Amino acid sequence: MTHSYPLLPLRDIVVFPGMVVPLFVGRDKSVAALEAAMEASKDIFLLAQLDPACDDPEGDDLYDVGVVAQVLQMLKLPDGTVRVLVEGAERAKLTELRKEGEYVVSDVELIEPETVAGTEVTALMRQVSDQFGEYAKLNKKMGEDNPVDLSEIDDAGQLADTIAAAISAKVSDKQSILTEQSPLKRLELVMSFMEGELSVLQVERKIRGRVKRQMEKTQREYYLNEQLKAIQSELGGSDDGEGGDEIAELAKKIDETKLSEEAETKAKAELKKLRGMQPMSAEATVVRNYLDVLLGLPWGKKSRIKKDIPKAQEILDADHYGLEKVKDRIIEYLAVQARTNKLKGPILCLVGPPGVGKTSLGKSIAKATGREFVRQSLGGVRDEAEIRGHRRTYIGSMPGKIVNNLKKAGTSNPLFLLDEIDKLGQDFRGDPASALLEVLDPEQNDKFQDHYLELDLNLSDIMFVTTANSLDLPQPLLDRMEIIRLEGYTEDEKVEIAKRHLISKQVKDHGLKKGEFELTEEGLRDLIRYYTREAGVRTLEREIARLARKSLRKILEKEATSITITPENLGDFAGVRKFKHGMSEDEAQIGAVTGLAWTSVGGELLTIESVTTPGKGEIKTTGKLGEVMNESVAAAFSFVKSRAPQYGIKPSLFSRKNVHIHLPEGAVPKDGPSAGIGMVTSIVSTLTGAKVNPDVAMTGEVTLRGRVLAIGGLKEKLLAAMRGGITKVLIPEENVKDLAEIPSNVKEGLEIVPVAHVDDVLEHALIDRAGPIEWTEADDLALHAGGQGGGQGVAGGNVPTAH
């Protein structure tokens, strides 16, 4: 038989017969259906939706079995929704839906409930009831507010419906129970669903138990720690509990710091040791210091690297004038790093004389790349523990400079400048240069071990830059570095540096106001020429500072309101001239030759003097010459002897005269073979009486056959010649290739003459050079027989000596 009832679709709920449920109704059709039911018999058909999100369900959106229920109570709320209390009565099957006005009417067929009996049914009902009791104990959601009493229920179908309404299950699972007509099958379905839920609830109970035990353990540890803190406070004579707070703080730091796995294990082990120690004991202090160092390192902290190459070029150009080759090499290095995001590659070593800007160039590189800048001076460091740290077994042990500076930088990828690496000490106390081999090797420094930390520390993200005045370094250390040479500045470059940086800096440092101090370009050039003779600009800066001080004094003493320094009044402020801009000798002399030398502070002019004295053809050297230079003198003398007739020298002269060669500034050690052609020129000039052109300087090694060999440090030597007022420089022909790296103003200011043989040198260097003489075999025989071969010196006349 078919019955018609207003339809109320349900979302996320299934109502069973005998179940009283409160519902909140908001849809207009559903409210209209409720009102229609209240006006009639108060019966309504409750049917679950397949899709809860559907707002206007049709026949295909609904299940086909629902419950006819009676509306017990209806209450309209202020927000327009309706709260209704319904009680399920009996199952019904949907046959047809039709619309009547504002609501939907459903035609349904009532499903008669089945009754079953027997021992099997009774056993199954007891089993289901017991299982539900266990389920109710585990499920915290079934509180005392909603008790379910199963003892009064003796019908299998009613029992299945009551339990199905109470358990937590999906809508589709509950709907399958509602659809099933057989009470036995419904009980079996309920039992299977409860079985699944029970397994989940048991796992939840285990988890809750584990969490509870952990909390109890934590609370217990806290309580015991508080007791320990109180006991330690009493023993230590203080009641502030600082020890416990400190340990808690260290533990928090360990958890928050991104330590490596090895470092975290070590830190926790040290903290565990610290917990069991007396706070005031010496060992506790050692452990605390260790943890402070370990946790103070920048684990996982990196500064963001700038990859803007034009901006880097702009910063380098703004901070340093000139040094184009050096800046190009640095930009190339930064370009590779920007593309690959890796630092693998050689360590940069900036080599050059003092004052050319090596250290400040390191700062500029850090600024250009966005790295933190850390500088460590290695001058006078003798102990390898300075690099690697001391072992913790020693009292007062500390980590090495690498770890300390890394901690100071605050990031794991700073620019680390190792200054004055050539000044490292090496003696019985240690060899720090060997300790640096690991630090400066990109293939090894990702596992650097500091003796204090005893952990692998990754240094591969650090950009290492070293500086040195010379390459007097152990070969393995040199092999790990890429050498970038910074030669001295030309006069024009010094003028530009002073105008851009030095003058403005000294004006600011001395508190001079704008317009109070001016140094004209001509005055600046005279200051450079007559008061400084250096490769860098440090002395120049000191001289400018002196001018600023004297100017400020005159202004404060009301002698002037502003000072302008020109070549005319430079002497009043800078004092007596310290150097001559030009040759020390203004006129050509016999035996006095200007050579060129390279030193760690740049190029220098080297005067070579020689005279003849009565003797037996021996040669004497003074001026603190090194072994190589003495050998060079001997080779030059032997060459002159072998070519004596061609140079207008009678060989008999060597049996009557000694040659004395001296290099002034006798306290300064001198060595190297590059003064060879200067020695030959000086000896020939002395023995022939030909004067040497004072405007010519020369450099080159000489062989016994008179060939001129290549030398090093050409740029520094040419800069020294230019500073010294030389106009013509003789260089070895093999060094012509190096002229490409010489500044154009130097090449324009000097006449550079390549020479391949000593004959070419003498042609350019000597004035009024004597021609060759005839020397026969008879002259040799007469000389060996004891004769003097005419005994009249050079070309038949007396040989003058140079004084």
PDB file of N, CA, C and O in Angstrom, residues 468-509:
ATOM      1  N   ALA A 468     100.368  38.997   0.300  1.00  0.00           N
ATOM      2  CA  ALA A 468     101.796  38.798   0.582  1.00  0.00           C
ATOM      3  C   ALA A 468     102.582  39.889  -0.120  1.00  0.00           C
ATOM      4  O   ALA A 468     102.145  40.430  -1.141  1.00  0.00           O
ATOM      5  N   ASN A 469     103.752  40.225   0.453  1.00  0.00           N
ATOM      6  CA  ASN A 469     104.657  41.167  -0.211  1.00  0.00           C
ATOM      7  C   ASN A 469     105.601  40.457  -1.160  1.00  0.00           C
ATOM      8  O   ASN A 469     106.112  41.064  -2.109  1.00  0.00           O
ATOM      9  N   SER A 470     105.870  39.170  -0.915  1.00  0.00           N
ATOM     10  CA  SER A 470     106.754  38.409  -1.803  1.00  0.00           C
ATOM     11  C   SER A 470     106.268  36.965  -1.828  1.00  0.00           C
ATOM     12  O   SER A 470     105.409  36.565  -1.049  1.00  0.00           O
ATOM     13  N   LEU A 471     106.817  36.198  -2.736  1.00  0.00           N
ATOM     14  CA  LEU A 471     106.432  34.796  -2.874  1.00  0.00           C
ATOM     15  C   LEU A 471     107.402  33.876  -2.126  1.00  0.00           C
ATOM     16  O   LEU A 471     107.631  32.741  -2.537  1.00  0.00           O
ATOM     17  N   ASP A 472     107.973  34.403  -1.043  1.00  0.00           N
ATOM     18  CA  ASP A 472     108.884  33.602  -0.223  1.00  0.00           C
ATOM     19  C   ASP A 472     108.048  32.703   0.686  1.00  0.00           C
ATOM     20  O   ASP A 472     107.933  32.928   1.897  1.00  0.00           O
ATOM     21  N   LEU A 473     107.431  31.687   0.073  1.00  0.00           N
ATOM     22  CA  LEU A 473     106.494  30.805   0.772  1.00  0.00           C
ATOM     23  C   LEU A 473     106.830  29.355   0.466  1.00  0.00           C
ATOM     24  O   LEU A 473     107.433  29.071  -0.580  1.00  0.00           O
ATOM     25  N   PRO A 474     106.440  28.414   1.326  1.00  0.00           N
ATOM     26  CA  PRO A 474     106.652  26.997   1.015  1.00  0.00           C
ATOM     27  C   PRO A 474     105.942  26.618  -0.289  1.00  0.00           C
ATOM     28  O   PRO A 474     104.820  27.079  -0.548  1.00  0.00           O
ATOM     29  N   GLN A 475     106.593  25.794  -1.088  1.00  0.00           N
ATOM     30  CA  GLN A 475     106.053  25.442  -2.405  1.00  0.00           C
ATOM     31  C   GLN A 475     104.670  24.789  -2.330  1.00  0.00           C
ATOM     32  O   GLN A 475     103.791  25.124  -3.139  1.00  0.00           O
ATOM     33  N   PRO A 476     104.393  23.862  -1.399  1.00  0.00           N
ATOM     34  CA  PRO A 476     103.042  23.277  -1.345  1.00  0.00           C
ATOM     35  C   PRO A 476     101.947  24.309  -1.094  1.00  0.00           C
ATOM     36  O   PRO A 476     100.848  24.181  -1.601  1.00  0.00           O
ATOM     37  N   LEU A 477     102.278  25.357  -0.305  1.00  0.00           N
ATOM     38  CA  LEU A 477     101.302  26.410  -0.043  1.00  0.00           C
ATOM     39  C   LEU A 477     101.093  27.266  -1.283  1.00  0.00           C
ATOM     40  O   LEU A 477      99.957  27.623  -1.627  1.00  0.00           O
ATOM     41  N   LEU A 478     102.181  27.580  -1.975  1.00  0.00           N
ATOM     42  CA  LEU A 478     102.075  28.342  -3.227  1.00  0.00           C
ATOM     43  C   LEU A 478     101.234  27.597  -4.256  1.00  0.00           C
ATOM     44  O   LEU A 478     100.474  28.190  -5.019  1.00  0.00           O
ATOM     45  N   ASP A 479     101.385  26.275  -4.267  1.00  0.00           N
ATOM     46  CA  ASP A 479     100.693  25.445  -5.247  1.00  0.00           C
ATOM     47  C   ASP A 479      99.180  25.506  -5.068  1.00  0.00           C
ATOM     48  O   ASP A 479      98.432  25.270  -6.011  1.00  0.00           O
ATOM     49  N   ARG A 480      98.704  25.839  -3.856  1.00  0.00           N
ATOM     50  CA  ARG A 480      97.267  25.877  -3.591  1.00  0.00           C
ATOM     51  C   ARG A 480      96.650  27.230  -3.905  1.00  0.00           C
ATOM     52  O   ARG A 480      95.436  27.399  -3.762  1.00  0.00           O
ATOM     53  N   MET A 481      97.466  28.216  -4.274  1.00  0.00           N
ATOM     54  CA  MET A 481      96.951  29.572  -4.463  1.00  0.00           C
ATOM     55  C   MET A 481      97.185  30.051  -5.894  1.00  0.00           C
ATOM     56  O   MET A 481      98.173  29.700  -6.521  1.00  0.00           O
ATOM     57  N   GLU A 482      96.249  30.865  -6.363  1.00  0.00           N
ATOM     58  CA  GLU A 482      96.436  31.506  -7.662  1.00  0.00           C
ATOM     59  C   GLU A 482      97.010  32.902  -7.415  1.00  0.00           C
ATOM     60  O   GLU A 482      96.407  33.719  -6.720  1.00  0.00           O
ATOM     61  N   ILE A 483      98.172  33.157  -7.978  1.00  0.00           N
ATOM     62  CA  ILE A 483      98.890  34.410  -7.711  1.00  0.00           C
ATOM     63  C   ILE A 483      98.338  35.521  -8.601  1.00  0.00           C
ATOM     64  O   ILE A 483      98.254  35.380  -9.816  1.00  0.00           O
ATOM     65  N   ILE A 484      97.951  36.625  -7.979  1.00  0.00           N
ATOM     66  CA  ILE A 484      97.558  37.831  -8.712  1.00  0.00           C
ATOM     67  C   ILE A 484      98.496  38.943  -8.257  1.00  0.00           C
ATOM     68  O   ILE A 484      98.506  39.314  -7.079  1.00  0.00           O
ATOM     69  N   ARG A 485      99.288  39.464  -9.175  1.00  0.00           N
ATOM     70  CA  ARG A 485     100.297  40.466  -8.817  1.00  0.00           C
ATOM     71  C   ARG A 485      99.710  41.873  -8.866  1.00  0.00           C
ATOM     72  O   ARG A 485      99.023  42.237  -9.816  1.00  0.00           O
ATOM     73  N   LEU A 486     100.010  42.648  -7.840  1.00  0.00           N
ATOM     74  CA  LEU A 486      99.670  44.072  -7.810  1.00  0.00           C
ATOM     75  C   LEU A 486     100.975  44.839  -7.853  1.00  0.00           C
ATOM     76  O   LEU A 486     101.704  44.893  -6.862  1.00  0.00           O
ATOM     77  N   GLU A 487     101.286  45.389  -9.017  1.00  0.00           N
ATOM     78  CA  GLU A 487     102.534  46.144  -9.136  1.00  0.00           C
ATOM     79  C   GLU A 487     102.347  47.555  -8.570  1.00  0.00           C
ATOM     80  O   GLU A 487     101.235  47.943  -8.207  1.00  0.00           O
ATOM     81  N   GLY A 488     103.437  48.301  -8.515  1.00  0.00           N
ATOM     82  CA  GLY A 488     103.367  49.665  -7.998  1.00  0.00           C
ATOM     83  C   GLY A 488     102.591  50.586  -8.931  1.00  0.00           C
ATOM     84  O   GLY A 488     102.302  50.254 -10.073  1.00  0.00           O
ATOM     85  N   TYR A 489     102.265  51.769  -8.409  1.00  0.00           N
ATOM     86  CA  TYR A 489     101.508  52.751  -9.187  1.00  0.00           C
ATOM     87  C   TYR A 489     102.445  53.696  -9.934  1.00  0.00           C
ATOM     88  O   TYR A 489     103.526  54.027  -9.455  1.00  0.00           O
ATOM     89  N   THR A 490     101.997  54.162 -11.088  1.00  0.00           N
ATOM     90  CA  THR A 490     102.730  55.200 -11.816  1.00  0.00           C
ATOM     91  C   THR A 490     102.421  56.545 -11.162  1.00  0.00           C
ATOM     92  O   THR A 490     101.508  56.667 -10.345  1.00  0.00           O
ATOM     93  N   GLU A 491     103.176  57.568 -11.563  1.00  0.00           N
ATOM     94  CA  GLU A 491     102.954  58.905 -10.998  1.00  0.00           C
ATOM     95  C   GLU A 491     101.546  59.394 -11.297  1.00  0.00           C
ATOM     96  O   GLU A 491     100.871  59.947 -10.424  1.00  0.00           O
ATOM     97  N   ASP A 492     101.074  59.162 -12.533  1.00  0.00           N
ATOM     98  CA  ASP A 492      99.719  59.612 -12.902  1.00  0.00           C
ATOM     99  C   ASP A 492      98.665  58.895 -12.065  1.00  0.00           C
ATOM    100  O   ASP A 492      97.665  59.496 -11.652  1.00  0.00           O
ATOM    101  N   GLU A 493      98.893  57.593 -11.823  1.00  0.00           N
ATOM    102  CA  GLU A 493      97.931  56.845 -11.008  1.00  0.00           C
ATOM    103  C   GLU A 493      97.920  57.356  -9.573  1.00  0.00           C
ATOM    104  O   GLU A 493      96.863  57.468  -8.945  1.00  0.00           O
ATOM    105  N   LYS A 494      99.099  57.681  -9.039  1.00  0.00           N
ATOM    106  CA  LYS A 494      99.168  58.226  -7.676  1.00  0.00           C
ATOM    107  C   LYS A 494      98.438  59.563  -7.583  1.00  0.00           C
ATOM    108  O   LYS A 494      97.754  59.840  -6.601  1.00  0.00           O
ATOM    109  N   VAL A 495      98.612  60.407  -8.613  1.00  0.00           N
ATOM    110  CA  VAL A 495      97.914  61.701  -8.635  1.00  0.00           C
ATOM    111  C   VAL A 495      96.404  61.479  -8.593  1.00  0.00           C
ATOM    112  O   VAL A 495      95.675  62.116  -7.825  1.00  0.00           O
ATOM    113  N   GLU A 496      95.928  60.557  -9.403  1.00  0.00           N
ATOM    114  CA  GLU A 496      94.489  60.279  -9.480  1.00  0.00           C
ATOM    115  C   GLU A 496      93.963  59.700  -8.161  1.00  0.00           C
ATOM    116  O   GLU A 496      92.888  60.075  -7.690  1.00  0.00           O
ATOM    117  N   ILE A 497      94.732  58.789  -7.553  1.00  0.00           N
ATOM    118  CA  ILE A 497      94.322  58.190  -6.265  1.00  0.00           C
ATOM    119  C   ILE A 497      94.251  59.256  -5.180  1.00  0.00           C
ATOM    120  O   ILE A 497      93.319  59.286  -4.381  1.00  0.00           O
ATOM    121  N   ALA A 498      95.245  60.144  -5.180  1.00  0.00           N
ATOM    122  CA  ALA A 498      95.261  61.211  -4.176  1.00  0.00           C
ATOM    123  C   ALA A 498      94.052  62.131  -4.359  1.00  0.00           C
ATOM    124  O   ALA A 498      93.389  62.509  -3.375  1.00  0.00           O
ATOM    125  N   LYS A 499      93.745  62.484  -5.612  1.00  0.00           N
ATOM    126  CA  LYS A 499      92.625  63.398  -5.872  1.00  0.00           C
ATOM    127  C   LYS A 499      91.287  62.751  -5.519  1.00  0.00           C
ATOM    128  O   LYS A 499      90.387  63.406  -5.000  1.00  0.00           O
ATOM    129  N   ARG A 500      91.164  61.428  -5.800  1.00  0.00           N
ATOM    130  CA  ARG A 500      89.883  60.747  -5.574  1.00  0.00           C
ATOM    131  C   ARG A 500      89.665  60.329  -4.122  1.00  0.00           C
ATOM    132  O   ARG A 500      88.535  60.346  -3.641  1.00  0.00           O
ATOM    133  N   HIS A 501      90.731  59.929  -3.454  1.00  0.00           N
ATOM    134  CA  HIS A 501      90.565  59.314  -2.138  1.00  0.00           C
ATOM    135  C   HIS A 501      91.361  59.988  -1.021  1.00  0.00           C
ATOM    136  O   HIS A 501      90.796  60.341   0.012  1.00  0.00           O
ATOM    137  N   LEU A 502      92.682  60.143  -1.212  1.00  0.00           N
ATOM    138  CA  LEU A 502      93.556  60.502  -0.085  1.00  0.00           C
ATOM    139  C   LEU A 502      93.303  61.909   0.440  1.00  0.00           C
ATOM    140  O   LEU A 502      93.205  62.119   1.649  1.00  0.00           O
ATOM    141  N   ILE A 503      93.208  62.905  -0.465  1.00  0.00           N
ATOM    142  CA  ILE A 503      93.060  64.297  -0.010  1.00  0.00           C
ATOM    143  C   ILE A 503      91.738  64.462   0.732  1.00  0.00           C
ATOM    144  O   ILE A 503      91.688  65.024   1.835  1.00  0.00           O
ATOM    145  N   SER A 504      90.639  63.962   0.137  1.00  0.00           N
ATOM    146  CA  SER A 504      89.325  64.107   0.785  1.00  0.00           C
ATOM    147  C   SER A 504      89.300  63.393   2.139  1.00  0.00           C
ATOM    148  O   SER A 504      88.699  63.878   3.098  1.00  0.00           O
ATOM    149  N   LYS A 505      89.970  62.240   2.231  1.00  0.00           N
ATOM    150  CA  LYS A 505      89.999  61.493   3.496  1.00  0.00           C
ATOM    151  C   LYS A 505      90.728  62.290   4.572  1.00  0.00           C
ATOM    152  O   LYS A 505      90.256  62.392   5.714  1.00  0.00           O
ATOM    153  N   GLN A 506      91.895  62.865   4.230  1.00  0.00           N
ATOM    154  CA  GLN A 506      92.672  63.626   5.223  1.00  0.00           C
ATOM    155  C   GLN A 506      91.984  64.925   5.609  1.00  0.00           C
ATOM    156  O   GLN A 506      92.044  65.350   6.760  1.00  0.00           O
ATOM    157  N   VAL A 507      91.302  65.546   4.649  1.00  0.00           N
ATOM    158  CA  VAL A 507      90.542  66.765   4.956  1.00  0.00           C
ATOM    159  C   VAL A 507      89.457  66.448   5.989  1.00  0.00           C
ATOM    160  O   VAL A 507      89.260  67.172   6.966  1.00  0.00           O
ATOM    161  N   LYS A 508      88.780  65.340   5.795  1.00  0.00           N
ATOM    162  CA  LYS A 508      87.727  64.929   6.731  1.00  0.00           C
ATOM    163  C   LYS A 508      88.312  64.552   8.084  1.00  0.00           C
ATOM    164  O   LYS A 508      87.796  64.951   9.134  1.00  0.00           O
ATOM    165  N   ASP A 509      89.400  63.768   8.077  1.00  0.00           N
ATOM    166  CA  ASP A 509      90.009  63.310   9.331  1.00  0.00           C
ATOM    167  C   ASP A 509      90.548  64.461  10.168  1.00  0.00           C
ATOM    168  O   ASP A 509      90.613  64.365  11.396  1.00  0.00           O
TER     169      ASP A 509
END
